[in-house]
Tab-separated table of C-alpha atoms in Angstrom:
chain	number	residue	atom	x	y	z
X	14	ARG	CA	-40.289	18.109	-132.412
X	15	PHE	CA	-42.197	15.284	-130.599
X	16	MET	CA	-44.308	17.216	-128.196
X	17	LYS	CA	-47.952	16.747	-128.393
X	18	VAL	CA	-49.597	20.469	-128.011
X	19	GLU	CA	-52.598	20.490	-125.821
X	20	THR	CA	-55.664	21.922	-127.632
X	21	GLU	CA	-58.971	23.281	-126.398
X	22	GLU	CA	-60.894	20.218	-127.107
X	23	ASP	CA	-58.615	18.025	-124.885
X	24	ARG	CA	-58.730	20.421	-122.070
X	25	LEU	CA	-62.408	20.686	-122.305
X	26	GLN	CA	-62.959	18.792	-118.860
X	27	GLU	CA	-61.615	21.815	-117.219
X	28	LEU	CA	-62.590	24.688	-119.377
X	29	VAL	CA	-66.269	24.003	-119.235
X	30	PRO	CA	-66.672	24.038	-115.363
X	31	ARG	CA	-63.977	27.279	-115.209
X	32	ALA	CA	-66.348	29.031	-117.579
X	33	ILE	CA	-70.051	28.151	-115.926
X	34	TYR	CA	-68.049	29.217	-112.605
X	35	GLU	CA	-66.984	32.575	-114.034
X	36	TYR	CA	-70.763	32.959	-115.797
X	37	LYS	CA	-72.168	32.404	-112.029
X	38	ASP	CA	-69.611	34.659	-110.620
X	39	ALA	CA	-70.706	37.450	-113.173
X	40	ILE	CA	-74.460	36.688	-112.066
X	41	LEU	CA	-73.310	37.178	-108.538
X	42	GLY	CA	-71.868	40.683	-109.467
X	43	CYS	CA	-74.713	41.642	-111.068
X	44	GLN	CA	-77.121	40.575	-108.342
X	45	ILE	CA	-74.864	42.420	-105.920
X	46	LYS	CA	-74.974	45.496	-107.742
X	47	ALA	CA	-78.460	45.580	-107.710
X	48	ILE	CA	-79.095	45.317	-104.279
X	49	GLN	CA	-76.378	47.888	-103.252
X	50	LYS	CA	-78.624	50.043	-105.747
X	51	GLU	CA	-81.532	48.928	-104.096
X	52	MET	CA	-80.217	49.931	-100.548
X	53	ALA	CA	-79.278	53.307	-101.292
X	54	ALA	CA	-82.663	54.060	-102.309
X	55	ILE	CA	-84.251	52.493	-99.374
X	56	ALA	CA	-81.457	54.806	-97.216
X	57	ALA	CA	-82.303	57.852	-99.534
X	58	ALA	CA	-86.355	57.299	-98.942
X	59	MET	CA	-88.375	58.794	-96.436
X	60	PRO	CA	-89.646	57.519	-93.951
X	61	TYR	CA	-86.635	55.485	-93.561
X	62	ASP	CA	-87.597	51.442	-93.255
X	63	GLY	CA	-85.062	49.441	-91.577
X	64	GLU	CA	-86.613	46.093	-92.041
X	65	LYS	CA	-86.153	46.332	-95.887
X	66	VAL	CA	-82.366	47.132	-95.460
X	67	MET	CA	-82.067	44.272	-92.898
X	68	ASP	CA	-83.488	42.159	-95.637
X	69	ALA	CA	-81.195	43.721	-97.951
X	70	MET	CA	-78.353	43.258	-95.970
X	71	LYS	CA	-79.362	39.602	-95.293
X	72	ARG	CA	-79.474	38.734	-98.977
X	73	LEU	CA	-76.093	40.875	-99.778
X	74	THR	CA	-74.448	38.567	-97.142
X	75	GLU	CA	-75.815	35.654	-98.507
X	76	LEU	CA	-74.604	36.800	-102.250
X	77	HIS	CA	-71.138	37.617	-100.620
X	78	THR	CA	-70.840	34.146	-99.332
X	79	LEU	CA	-71.792	32.696	-102.554
X	80	ARG	CA	-69.527	34.605	-104.292
X	81	SER	CA	-66.235	33.754	-101.537
X	82	GLU	CA	-66.892	30.077	-102.320
X	83	ILE	CA	-67.185	30.357	-106.143
X	84	ALA	CA	-63.707	32.616	-105.727
X	85	LYS	CA	-62.354	29.752	-104.036
X	86	PHE	CA	-63.221	27.327	-107.155
X	87	LEU	CA	-61.491	30.106	-109.513
X	88	GLY	CA	-58.535	30.810	-107.771
X	89	GLU	CA	-56.803	34.793	-108.247
X	90	ARG	CA	-57.697	34.694	-112.057
X	91	ILE	CA	-61.458	36.005	-112.034
X	92	LEU	CA	-62.282	37.390	-115.242
X	93	TYR	CA	-65.343	39.594	-114.777
X	94	PRO	CA	-67.750	41.027	-117.982
X	95	ARG	CA	-66.744	43.965	-119.752
X	96	LYS	CA	-68.933	47.097	-118.931
């Protein structure tokens, strides 16, 4: 009866940074998918260009590293945008 119900306005200090990290995670996910498609196209093309594949793999590794850092902040509950 005397308990205060916590509103979203009261939790803005934690909700806004979390929303930003979730948005960044979604952007990284889209970039990772784009690089994977690019790598598939490079691998299917003739003649095979190993240098382009290596560059794409380096970018993919960097994005996965960034995504894992964001995942540490977000914890278990990562929300992905609907397709």
